[in-house]
Coordinates of C-alpha atoms in Angstrom, one line a residue:
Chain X
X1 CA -6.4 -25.5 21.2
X2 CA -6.2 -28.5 18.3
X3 CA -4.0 -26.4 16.7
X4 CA -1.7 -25.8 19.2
X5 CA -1.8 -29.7 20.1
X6 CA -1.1 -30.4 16.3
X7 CA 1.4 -28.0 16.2
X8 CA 3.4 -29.4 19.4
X9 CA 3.0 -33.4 18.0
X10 CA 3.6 -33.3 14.6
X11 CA 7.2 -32.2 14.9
X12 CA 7.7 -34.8 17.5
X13 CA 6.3 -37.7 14.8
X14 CA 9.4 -37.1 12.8
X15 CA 11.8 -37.7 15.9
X16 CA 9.9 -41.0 16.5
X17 CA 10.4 -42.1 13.4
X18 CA 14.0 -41.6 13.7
X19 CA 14.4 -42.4 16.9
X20 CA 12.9 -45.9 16.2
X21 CA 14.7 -46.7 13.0
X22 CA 18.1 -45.8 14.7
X23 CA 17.1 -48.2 17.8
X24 CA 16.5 -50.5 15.2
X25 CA 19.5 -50.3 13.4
X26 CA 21.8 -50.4 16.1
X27 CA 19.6 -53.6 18.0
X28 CA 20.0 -55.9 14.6
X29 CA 23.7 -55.3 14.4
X30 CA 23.3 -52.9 11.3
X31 CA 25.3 -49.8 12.5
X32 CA 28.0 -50.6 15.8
X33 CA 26.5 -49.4 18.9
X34 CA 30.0 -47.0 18.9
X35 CA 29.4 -45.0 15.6
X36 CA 25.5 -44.9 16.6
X37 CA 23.9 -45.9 20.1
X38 CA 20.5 -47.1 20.7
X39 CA 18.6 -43.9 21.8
X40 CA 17.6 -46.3 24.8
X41 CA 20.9 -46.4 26.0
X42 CA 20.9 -42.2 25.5
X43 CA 17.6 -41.8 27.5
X44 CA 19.6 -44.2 30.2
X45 CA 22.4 -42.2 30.5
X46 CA 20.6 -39.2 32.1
X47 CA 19.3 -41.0 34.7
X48 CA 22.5 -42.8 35.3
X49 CA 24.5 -39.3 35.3
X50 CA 21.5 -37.3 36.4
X51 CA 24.2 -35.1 38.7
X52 CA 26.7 -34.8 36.1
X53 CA 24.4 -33.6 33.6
X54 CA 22.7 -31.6 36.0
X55 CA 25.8 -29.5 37.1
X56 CA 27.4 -29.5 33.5
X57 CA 24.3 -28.3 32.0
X58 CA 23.5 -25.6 34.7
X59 CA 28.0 -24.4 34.1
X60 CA 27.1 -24.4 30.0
X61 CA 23.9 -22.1 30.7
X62 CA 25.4 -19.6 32.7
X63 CA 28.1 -19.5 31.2
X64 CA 26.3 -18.4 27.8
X65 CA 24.0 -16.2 29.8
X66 CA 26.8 -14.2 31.2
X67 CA 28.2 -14.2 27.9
X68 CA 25.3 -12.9 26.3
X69 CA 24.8 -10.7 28.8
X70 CA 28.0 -8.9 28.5
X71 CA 27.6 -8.9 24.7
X72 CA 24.4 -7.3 25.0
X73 CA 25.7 -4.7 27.3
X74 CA 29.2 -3.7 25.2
X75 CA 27.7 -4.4 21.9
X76 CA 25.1 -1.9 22.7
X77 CA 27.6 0.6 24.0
X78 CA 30.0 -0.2 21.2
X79 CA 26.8 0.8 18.8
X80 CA 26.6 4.3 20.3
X81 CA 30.1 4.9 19.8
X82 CA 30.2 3.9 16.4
X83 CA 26.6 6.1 15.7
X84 CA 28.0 8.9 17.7
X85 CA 31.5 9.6 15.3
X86 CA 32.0 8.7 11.6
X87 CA 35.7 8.8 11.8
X88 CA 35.2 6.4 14.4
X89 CA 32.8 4.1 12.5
X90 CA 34.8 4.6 9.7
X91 CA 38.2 3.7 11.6
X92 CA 36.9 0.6 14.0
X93 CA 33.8 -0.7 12.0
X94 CA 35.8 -3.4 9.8
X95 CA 37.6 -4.5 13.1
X96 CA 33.9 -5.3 14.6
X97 CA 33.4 -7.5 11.7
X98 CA 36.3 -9.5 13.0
X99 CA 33.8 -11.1 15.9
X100 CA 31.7 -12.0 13.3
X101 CA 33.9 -14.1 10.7
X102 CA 36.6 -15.3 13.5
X103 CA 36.6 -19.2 13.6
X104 CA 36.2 -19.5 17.6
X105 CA 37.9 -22.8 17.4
X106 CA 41.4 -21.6 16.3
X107 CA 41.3 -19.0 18.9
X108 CA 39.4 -20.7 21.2
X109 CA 43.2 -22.5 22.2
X110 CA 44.9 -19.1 22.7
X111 CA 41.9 -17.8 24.7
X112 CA 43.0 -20.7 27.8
X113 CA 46.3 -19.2 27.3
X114 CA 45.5 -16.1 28.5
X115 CA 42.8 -16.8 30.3
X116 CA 43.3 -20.0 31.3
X117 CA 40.9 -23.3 32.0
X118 CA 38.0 -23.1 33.1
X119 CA 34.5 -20.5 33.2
X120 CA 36.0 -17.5 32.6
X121 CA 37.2 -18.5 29.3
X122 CA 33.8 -20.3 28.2
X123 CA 32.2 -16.6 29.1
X124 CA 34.7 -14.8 27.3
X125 CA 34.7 -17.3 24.1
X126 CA 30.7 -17.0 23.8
X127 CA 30.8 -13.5 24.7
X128 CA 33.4 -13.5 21.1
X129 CA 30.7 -15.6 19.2
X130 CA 27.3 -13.3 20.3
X131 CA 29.0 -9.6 20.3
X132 CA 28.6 -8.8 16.4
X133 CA 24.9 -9.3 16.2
X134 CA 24.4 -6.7 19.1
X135 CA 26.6 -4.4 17.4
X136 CA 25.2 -4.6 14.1
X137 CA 21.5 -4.2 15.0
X138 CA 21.6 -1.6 17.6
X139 CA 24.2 0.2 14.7
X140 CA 21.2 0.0 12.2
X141 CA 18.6 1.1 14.6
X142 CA 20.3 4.3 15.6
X143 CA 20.6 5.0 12.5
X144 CA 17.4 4.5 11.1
X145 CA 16.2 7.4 13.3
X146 CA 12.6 9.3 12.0
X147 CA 14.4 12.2 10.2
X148 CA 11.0 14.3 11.1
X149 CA 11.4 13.6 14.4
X150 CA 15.3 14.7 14.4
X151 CA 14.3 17.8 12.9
X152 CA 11.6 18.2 15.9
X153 CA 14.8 18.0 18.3
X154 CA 16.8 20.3 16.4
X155 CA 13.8 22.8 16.4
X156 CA 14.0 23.0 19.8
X157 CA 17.6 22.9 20.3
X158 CA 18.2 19.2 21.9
X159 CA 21.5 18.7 22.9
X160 CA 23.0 15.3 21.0
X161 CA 22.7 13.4 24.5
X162 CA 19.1 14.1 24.6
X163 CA 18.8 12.8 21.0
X164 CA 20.8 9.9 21.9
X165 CA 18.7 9.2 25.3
X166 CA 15.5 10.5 24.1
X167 CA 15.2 9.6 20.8
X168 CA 18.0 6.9 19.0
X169 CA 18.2 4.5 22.0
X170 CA 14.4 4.1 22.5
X171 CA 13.8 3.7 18.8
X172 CA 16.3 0.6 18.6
X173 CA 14.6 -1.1 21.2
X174 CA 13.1 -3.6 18.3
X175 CA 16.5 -3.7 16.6
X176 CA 18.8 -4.0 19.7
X177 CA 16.2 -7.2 21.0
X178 CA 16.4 -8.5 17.3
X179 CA 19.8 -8.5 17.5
X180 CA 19.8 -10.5 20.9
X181 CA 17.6 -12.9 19.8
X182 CA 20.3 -13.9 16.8
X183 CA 23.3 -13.3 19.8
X184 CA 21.1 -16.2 21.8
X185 CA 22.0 -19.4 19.8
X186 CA 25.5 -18.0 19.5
X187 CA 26.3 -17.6 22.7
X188 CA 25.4 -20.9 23.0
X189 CA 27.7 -22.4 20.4
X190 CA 30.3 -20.0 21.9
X191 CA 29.8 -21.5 25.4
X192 CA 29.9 -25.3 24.7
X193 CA 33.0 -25.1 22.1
X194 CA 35.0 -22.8 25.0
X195 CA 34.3 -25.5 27.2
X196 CA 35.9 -28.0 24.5
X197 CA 39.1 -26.6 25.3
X198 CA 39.0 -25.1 28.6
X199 CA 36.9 -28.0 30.1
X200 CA 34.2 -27.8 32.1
X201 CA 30.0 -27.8 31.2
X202 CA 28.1 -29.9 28.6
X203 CA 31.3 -29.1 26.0
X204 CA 33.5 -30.7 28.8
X205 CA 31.1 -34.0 29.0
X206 CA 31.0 -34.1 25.1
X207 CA 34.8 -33.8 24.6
X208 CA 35.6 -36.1 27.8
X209 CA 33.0 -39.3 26.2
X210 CA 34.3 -39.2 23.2
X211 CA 37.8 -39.6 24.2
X212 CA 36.1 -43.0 26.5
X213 CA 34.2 -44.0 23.4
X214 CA 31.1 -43.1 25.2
X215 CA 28.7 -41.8 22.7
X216 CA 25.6 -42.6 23.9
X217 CA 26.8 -39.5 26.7
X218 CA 28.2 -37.4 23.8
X219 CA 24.8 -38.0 22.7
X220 CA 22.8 -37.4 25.8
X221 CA 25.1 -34.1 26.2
X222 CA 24.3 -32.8 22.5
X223 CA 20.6 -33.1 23.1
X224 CA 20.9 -31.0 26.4
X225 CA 23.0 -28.5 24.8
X226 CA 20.4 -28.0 21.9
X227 CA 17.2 -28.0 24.7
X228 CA 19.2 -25.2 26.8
X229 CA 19.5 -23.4 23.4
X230 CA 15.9 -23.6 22.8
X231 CA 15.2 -22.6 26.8
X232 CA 17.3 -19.9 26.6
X233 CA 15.9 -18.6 23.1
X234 CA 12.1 -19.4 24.5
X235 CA 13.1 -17.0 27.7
X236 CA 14.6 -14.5 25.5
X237 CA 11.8 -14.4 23.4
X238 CA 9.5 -13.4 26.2
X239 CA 11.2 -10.8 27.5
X240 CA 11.4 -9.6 24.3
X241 CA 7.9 -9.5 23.8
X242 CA 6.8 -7.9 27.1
X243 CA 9.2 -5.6 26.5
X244 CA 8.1 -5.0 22.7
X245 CA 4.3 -4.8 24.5
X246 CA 5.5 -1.9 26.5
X247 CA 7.0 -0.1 24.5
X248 CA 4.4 -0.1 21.8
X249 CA 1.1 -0.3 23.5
X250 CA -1.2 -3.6 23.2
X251 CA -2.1 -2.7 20.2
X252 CA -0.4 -4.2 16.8
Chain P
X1 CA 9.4 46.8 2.6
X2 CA 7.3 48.2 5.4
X3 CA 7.9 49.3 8.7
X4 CA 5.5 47.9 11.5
X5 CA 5.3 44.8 14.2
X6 CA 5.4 42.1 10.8
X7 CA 6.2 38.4 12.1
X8 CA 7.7 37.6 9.0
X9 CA 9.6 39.2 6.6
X10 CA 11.1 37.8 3.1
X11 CA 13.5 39.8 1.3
X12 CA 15.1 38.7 -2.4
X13 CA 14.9 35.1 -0.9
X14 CA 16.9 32.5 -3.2
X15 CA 17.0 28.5 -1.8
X16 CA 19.0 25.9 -4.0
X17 CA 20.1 22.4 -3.0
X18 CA 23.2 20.6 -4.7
X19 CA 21.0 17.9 -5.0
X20 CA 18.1 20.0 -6.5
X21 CA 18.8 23.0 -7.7
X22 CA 17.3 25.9 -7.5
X23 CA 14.0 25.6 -5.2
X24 CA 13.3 29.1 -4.1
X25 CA 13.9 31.6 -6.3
X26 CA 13.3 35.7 -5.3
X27 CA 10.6 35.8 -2.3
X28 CA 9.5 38.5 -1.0
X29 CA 6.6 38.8 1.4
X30 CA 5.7 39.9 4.7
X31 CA 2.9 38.5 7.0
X32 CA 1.9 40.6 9.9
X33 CA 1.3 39.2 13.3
X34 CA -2.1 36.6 13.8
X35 CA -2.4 36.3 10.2
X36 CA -3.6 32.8 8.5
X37 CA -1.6 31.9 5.3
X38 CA -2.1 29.1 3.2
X39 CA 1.1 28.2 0.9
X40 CA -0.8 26.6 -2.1
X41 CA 1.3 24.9 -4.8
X42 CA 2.0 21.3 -6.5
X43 CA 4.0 19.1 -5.3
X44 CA 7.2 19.6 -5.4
X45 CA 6.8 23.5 -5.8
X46 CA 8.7 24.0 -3.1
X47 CA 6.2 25.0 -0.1
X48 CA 7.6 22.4 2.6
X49 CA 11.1 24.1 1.2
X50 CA 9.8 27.5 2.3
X51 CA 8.5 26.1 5.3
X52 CA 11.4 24.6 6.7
X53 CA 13.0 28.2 6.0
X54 CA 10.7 29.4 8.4
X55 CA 11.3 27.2 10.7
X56 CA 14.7 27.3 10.7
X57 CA 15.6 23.4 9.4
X58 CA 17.0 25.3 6.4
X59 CA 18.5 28.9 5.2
X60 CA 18.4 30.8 2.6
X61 CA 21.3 30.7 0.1
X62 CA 21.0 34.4 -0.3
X63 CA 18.8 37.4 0.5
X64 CA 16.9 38.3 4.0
X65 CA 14.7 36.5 6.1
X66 CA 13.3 38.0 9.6
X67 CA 11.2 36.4 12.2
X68 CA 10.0 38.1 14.7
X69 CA 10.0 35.2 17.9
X70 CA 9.6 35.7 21.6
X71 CA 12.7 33.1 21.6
X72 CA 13.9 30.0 20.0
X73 CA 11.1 28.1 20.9
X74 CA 8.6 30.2 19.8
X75 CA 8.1 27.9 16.7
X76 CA 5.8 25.4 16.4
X77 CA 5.8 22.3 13.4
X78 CA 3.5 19.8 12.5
X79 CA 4.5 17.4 9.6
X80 CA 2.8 15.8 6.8
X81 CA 2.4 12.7 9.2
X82 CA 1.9 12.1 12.8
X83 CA 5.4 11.1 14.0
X84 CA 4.8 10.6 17.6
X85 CA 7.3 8.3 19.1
X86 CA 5.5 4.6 19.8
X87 CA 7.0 4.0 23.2
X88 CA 5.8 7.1 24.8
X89 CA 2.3 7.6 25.8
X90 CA 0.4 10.9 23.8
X91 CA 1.0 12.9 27.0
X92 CA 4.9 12.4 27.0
X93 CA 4.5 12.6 23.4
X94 CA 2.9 16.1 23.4
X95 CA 5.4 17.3 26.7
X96 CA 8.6 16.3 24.3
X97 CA 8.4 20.3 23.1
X98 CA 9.0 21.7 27.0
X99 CA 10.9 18.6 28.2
X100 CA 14.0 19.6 25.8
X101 CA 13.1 23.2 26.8
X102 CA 13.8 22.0 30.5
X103 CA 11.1 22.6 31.9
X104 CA 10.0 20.8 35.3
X105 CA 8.3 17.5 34.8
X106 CA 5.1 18.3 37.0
X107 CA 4.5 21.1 34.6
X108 CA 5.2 19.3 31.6
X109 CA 2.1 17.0 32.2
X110 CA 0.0 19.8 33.1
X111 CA 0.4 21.4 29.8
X112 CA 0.5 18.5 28.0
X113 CA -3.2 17.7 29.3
X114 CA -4.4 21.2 28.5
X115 CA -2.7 20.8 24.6
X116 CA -5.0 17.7 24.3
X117 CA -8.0 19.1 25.2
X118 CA -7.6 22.0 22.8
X119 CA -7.4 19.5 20.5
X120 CA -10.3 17.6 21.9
X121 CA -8.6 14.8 23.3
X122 CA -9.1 15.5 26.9
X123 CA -8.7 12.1 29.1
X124 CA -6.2 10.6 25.8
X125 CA -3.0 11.3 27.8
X126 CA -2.3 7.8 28.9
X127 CA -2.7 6.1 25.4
X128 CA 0.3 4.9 23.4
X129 CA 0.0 5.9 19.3
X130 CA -0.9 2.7 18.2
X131 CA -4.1 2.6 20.4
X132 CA -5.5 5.8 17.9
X133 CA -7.1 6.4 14.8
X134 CA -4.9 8.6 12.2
X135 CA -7.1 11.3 12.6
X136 CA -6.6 11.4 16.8
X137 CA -2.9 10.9 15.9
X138 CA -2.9 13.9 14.0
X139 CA -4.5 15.5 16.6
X140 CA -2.2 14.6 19.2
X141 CA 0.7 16.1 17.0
X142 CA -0.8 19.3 16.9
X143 CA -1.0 19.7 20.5
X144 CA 2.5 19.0 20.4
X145 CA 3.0 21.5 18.0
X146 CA 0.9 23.9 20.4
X147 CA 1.9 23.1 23.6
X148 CA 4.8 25.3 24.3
X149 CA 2.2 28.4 22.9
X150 CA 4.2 29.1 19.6
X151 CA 3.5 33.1 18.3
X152 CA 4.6 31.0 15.2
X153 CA 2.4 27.4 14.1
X154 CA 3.9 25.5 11.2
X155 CA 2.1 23.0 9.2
X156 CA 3.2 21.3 6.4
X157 CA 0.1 19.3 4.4
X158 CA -1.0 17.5 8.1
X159 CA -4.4 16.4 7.0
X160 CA -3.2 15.3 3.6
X161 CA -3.5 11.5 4.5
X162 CA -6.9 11.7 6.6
X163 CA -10.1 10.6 5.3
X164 CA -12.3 13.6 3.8
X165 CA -14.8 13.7 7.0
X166 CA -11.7 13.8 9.6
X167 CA -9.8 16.2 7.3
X168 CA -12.7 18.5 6.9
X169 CA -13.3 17.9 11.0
X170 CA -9.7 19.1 11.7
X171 CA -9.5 22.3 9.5
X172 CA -12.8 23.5 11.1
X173 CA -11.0 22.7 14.3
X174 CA -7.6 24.3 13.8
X175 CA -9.6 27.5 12.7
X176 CA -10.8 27.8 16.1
X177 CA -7.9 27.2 17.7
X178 CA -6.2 29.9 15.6
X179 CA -9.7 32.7 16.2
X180 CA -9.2 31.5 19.8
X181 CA -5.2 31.9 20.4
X182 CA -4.0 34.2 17.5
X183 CA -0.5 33.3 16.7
X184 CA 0.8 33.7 13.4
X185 CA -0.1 30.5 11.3
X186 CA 1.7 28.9 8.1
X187 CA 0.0 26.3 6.1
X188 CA 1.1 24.3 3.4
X189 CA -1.1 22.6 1.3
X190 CA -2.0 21.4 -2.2
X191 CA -5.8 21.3 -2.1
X192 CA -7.3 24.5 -3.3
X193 CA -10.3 23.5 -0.9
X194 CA -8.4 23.3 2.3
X195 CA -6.3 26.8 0.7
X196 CA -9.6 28.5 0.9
X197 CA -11.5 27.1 4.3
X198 CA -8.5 27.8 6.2
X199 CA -6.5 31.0 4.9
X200 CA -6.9 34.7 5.1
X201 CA -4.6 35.0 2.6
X202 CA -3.2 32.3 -0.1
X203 CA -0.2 32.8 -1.3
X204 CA 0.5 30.6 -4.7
X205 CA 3.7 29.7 -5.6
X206 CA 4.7 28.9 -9.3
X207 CA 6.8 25.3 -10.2
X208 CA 10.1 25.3 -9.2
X209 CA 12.2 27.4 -9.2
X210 CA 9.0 28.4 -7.1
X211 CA 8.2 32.7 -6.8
X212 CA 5.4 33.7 -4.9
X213 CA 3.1 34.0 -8.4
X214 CA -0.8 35.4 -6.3
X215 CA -1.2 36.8 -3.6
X216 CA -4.8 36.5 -2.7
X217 CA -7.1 37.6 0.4
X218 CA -9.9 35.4 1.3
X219 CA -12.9 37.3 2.0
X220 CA -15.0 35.2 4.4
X221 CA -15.9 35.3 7.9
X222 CA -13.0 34.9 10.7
X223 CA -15.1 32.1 11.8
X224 CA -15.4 28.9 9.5
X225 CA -17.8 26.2 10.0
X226 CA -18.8 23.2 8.2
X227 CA -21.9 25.0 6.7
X228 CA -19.6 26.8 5.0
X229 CA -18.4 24.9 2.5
X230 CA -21.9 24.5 0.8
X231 CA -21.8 28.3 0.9
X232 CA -21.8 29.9 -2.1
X233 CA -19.3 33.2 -0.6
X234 CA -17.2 29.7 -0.7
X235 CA -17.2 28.7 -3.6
X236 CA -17.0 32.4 -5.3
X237 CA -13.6 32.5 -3.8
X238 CA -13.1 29.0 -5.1
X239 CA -13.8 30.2 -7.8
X240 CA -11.5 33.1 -7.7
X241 CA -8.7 30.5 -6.8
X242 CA -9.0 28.1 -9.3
X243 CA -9.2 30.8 -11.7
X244 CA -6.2 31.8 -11.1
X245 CA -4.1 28.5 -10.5
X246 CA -5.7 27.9 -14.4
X247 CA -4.0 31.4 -15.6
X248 CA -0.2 30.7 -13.5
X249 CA -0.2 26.8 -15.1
X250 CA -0.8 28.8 -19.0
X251 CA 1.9 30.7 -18.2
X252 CA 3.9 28.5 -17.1
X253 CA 3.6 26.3 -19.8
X254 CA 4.3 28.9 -22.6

């Protein structure tokens, strides 16, 4: 129980610190309130835009939820198809690789083209960001399949679908929620820079206050964006684990 | 080569891997139906080779090989480790066998239960793996092996990673499950020990290119308990083995 208390304030003695010599800073004149605002002036904000933040941060999450969501689900699927065929791997693999080293910001402009303003382009462009991760860790897991147990399956004729269903998907379990768990923060970053450019959410608030000069908002609205990360990483990481408990027994 | 009901037949049997080379090089033996063999070789001799033949993971690269199976499923395999899938419990895990055979699910579990308590572990259905010991893990994968009532059981070194006690436990159990059930039973091993508790008849293959150098009966009881192993019938044949392995490794090495 001390532990656990230690290990909850000592991270939070640092952003004390920090928090106090930036109040300081900006209350004696040091750095202007506009490159660096007291963090009084940031704590004021969400009470003073309680609703705003409220509804932009509720637009961000979902957003990267569905986003993640739908990553989960293709870049699974994708995974099979690339296990099931080598010409296939062979042919489409490098073009997977493409979600993973695109800069979302350059084509984050030509997503509202097609797509237009608004949510559905802040799913689509964090459903970009958080696909590769699902497709390269369910890839790996289907492939590191038991070769013993393979050979079980073949002994007693096992159609491929029944090695697929029976034996590859269940064993990637771990691997598939690994690769969720990276997909989490990036659908995140996904979400927030879509709504950059097509408006809306906590990336909506950010862009919109700095254009006013408003940083202690840009502030407030980073600080939520970061703490829904965390939430959604924290809720991803216990359904992980109960899922994890399940499908290995209680014991470690 | 004889005529008469043998289960397995090997005829000029050659086995070579591009990777390898030459593994198997001209077998020829016959086992007739309910026999125990032991495969007894060093590693790398080529026994898990010759086992995977017979169970049809590999073919020969030239010459004959018969089994005589009820059907396709009529083999059973147990490995040198457990491997029973984590997420299911031991009773889906020992079912796996009849679920890709199709059969109904309600009988699946039925048979499932009766394989563990052949193996004594009657009540274990509902446990995942990691709630076992290696030695009920092992135990669990030969009812796996058994459940679908093979004519023809397949082990390849199962108890080499056990602790002495549960190894010794689980050969004096497997022999009564073979005295009990009678199908045809293939067992690879490198202990001379294990070669000699659990075979009628040991068959000792050379270094690779592995041939079939003894071919040895076992004369002890059909029925093997612990006492026997401080027997001294036991060790005569132990004896008689290590004897032997002694002469094949001179002549091998001239």
């Amino acid at each position: 129980m001390k532990n656990l208390t230690l290990r909850i304030l000592l991270p939070l003695i640092p952003l004390v610190i920090i928090a106090v010599v930036a109040e300081m800073l900006s209350r004696y004149g040091v750095v202007a309130p506009y490159i660096l605002p007291p963090p009084s002036d940031i704590f004021a904000t969400f009470s003073t835009d309680a609703a705003e933040y409220y509804s932009a941060t509720k637009d961000t999450i979902s957003a990267a939820l569905l986003g993640l969501v739908l990553a989960g689900i293709s870049g699974v699927i994708i995974a099979i198809l690339f296990s099931s065929s080598r010409l296939i791997e062979r042919s489409l693999y490098p073009y997977a690789t493409f979600f993973q080293t695109v800069p979302i910001v350059s084509i984050a402009p030509l997503l509202v083209i097609w797509f237009g303003f608004g949510f559905r382009t802040v799913v689509i462009s964090s459903f970009i960001v958080s696909i590769f991760p699902v497709i390269a860790n369910t890839f790996a897991g289907l492939r590191a399949t038991d070769p013993a147990l393979l050979d079980l399956f073949r002994l007693y004729g096992s159609s491929r679908l029944n090695v697929l269903l029976k034996l590859r998907l269940p064993q990637a379990v771990p691997q598939i929620l690994t690769g969720l768990k990276i997909s989490t923060g990036l659908a995140m970053i996904g979400a927030v820079i879509g709504e950059f450019i097509a408006g809306g959410g906590l990336g909506g608030v950010i862009d919109a206050s700095r254009t006013q000069q408003r940083l202690d908002k840009v502030f407030a609205a980073v600080l939520l964006a970061s703490f829904s990360g965390l939430l959604l990483l924290f809720l991803l990481n216990l359904l992980s684990n109960s899922i994890l408990k399940t499908w290995k027994g209680h014991h470690d | 080569m004889t005529i008469g009901p043998e289960k397995i037949l090997f005829q000029n049997v050659h086995k070579d891997f591009q990777s390898t080379g030459k593994v198997l090089r001209d077998l020829n033996f016959t086992a007739e139906s309910g026999d125990f063999i032991v495969l007894l070789g060093r590693s790398g001799a080529g026994k898990s080779t010759l086992l995977r033949l017979l169970a049809g993971l590999e073919h020969p690269t030239s010459g004959l090989l018969k089994i005589n199976l009820n059907s396709s499923n009529d083999r059973g395999y147990v490995f040198q480790e457990p491997h029973l899938m984590p997420w299911r419990t031991l009773a889906e895990n020992v079912g796996l066998p009849l679920e890709l055979m199709g059969v109904a699910k309600k009988e699946i579990l039925a048979r499932a239960e009766t394989a563990l308590k052949q193996v004594q572990l009657p009540d274990a259905g509902h446990l995942k793996p990691s709630e076992l010991s290696g030695g009920m893990k092992m135990r669990a994968s030969l009812a796996r092996a058994l459940v679908a009532e093979p004519s023809l059981l397949l082990l390849d070194e199962p108890f080499a990673a056990l602790d002495e006690q549960t190894r010794f436990k689980l050969s004096e159990d497997l022999r009564e499950l073979w005295f009990k059930k009678r199908m045809t039973v293939v067992f690879v091993t490198h202990s001379v020990q294990e070669a000699c508790f659990l075979g009628n008849r040991i068959l000792i293959l050379s270094e690779r290119p592995s041939v079939i150098k003894h071919d040895v009966k076992i004369n002890l009881p059909e029925v093997r308990k612990m006492d026997l192993r401080t027997d001294a019938s036991f060790n005569n044949e132990l004896k008689k083995i290590y004897d032997l392995l002694d002469s094949t490794q001179k002549a091998g090495s001239v």
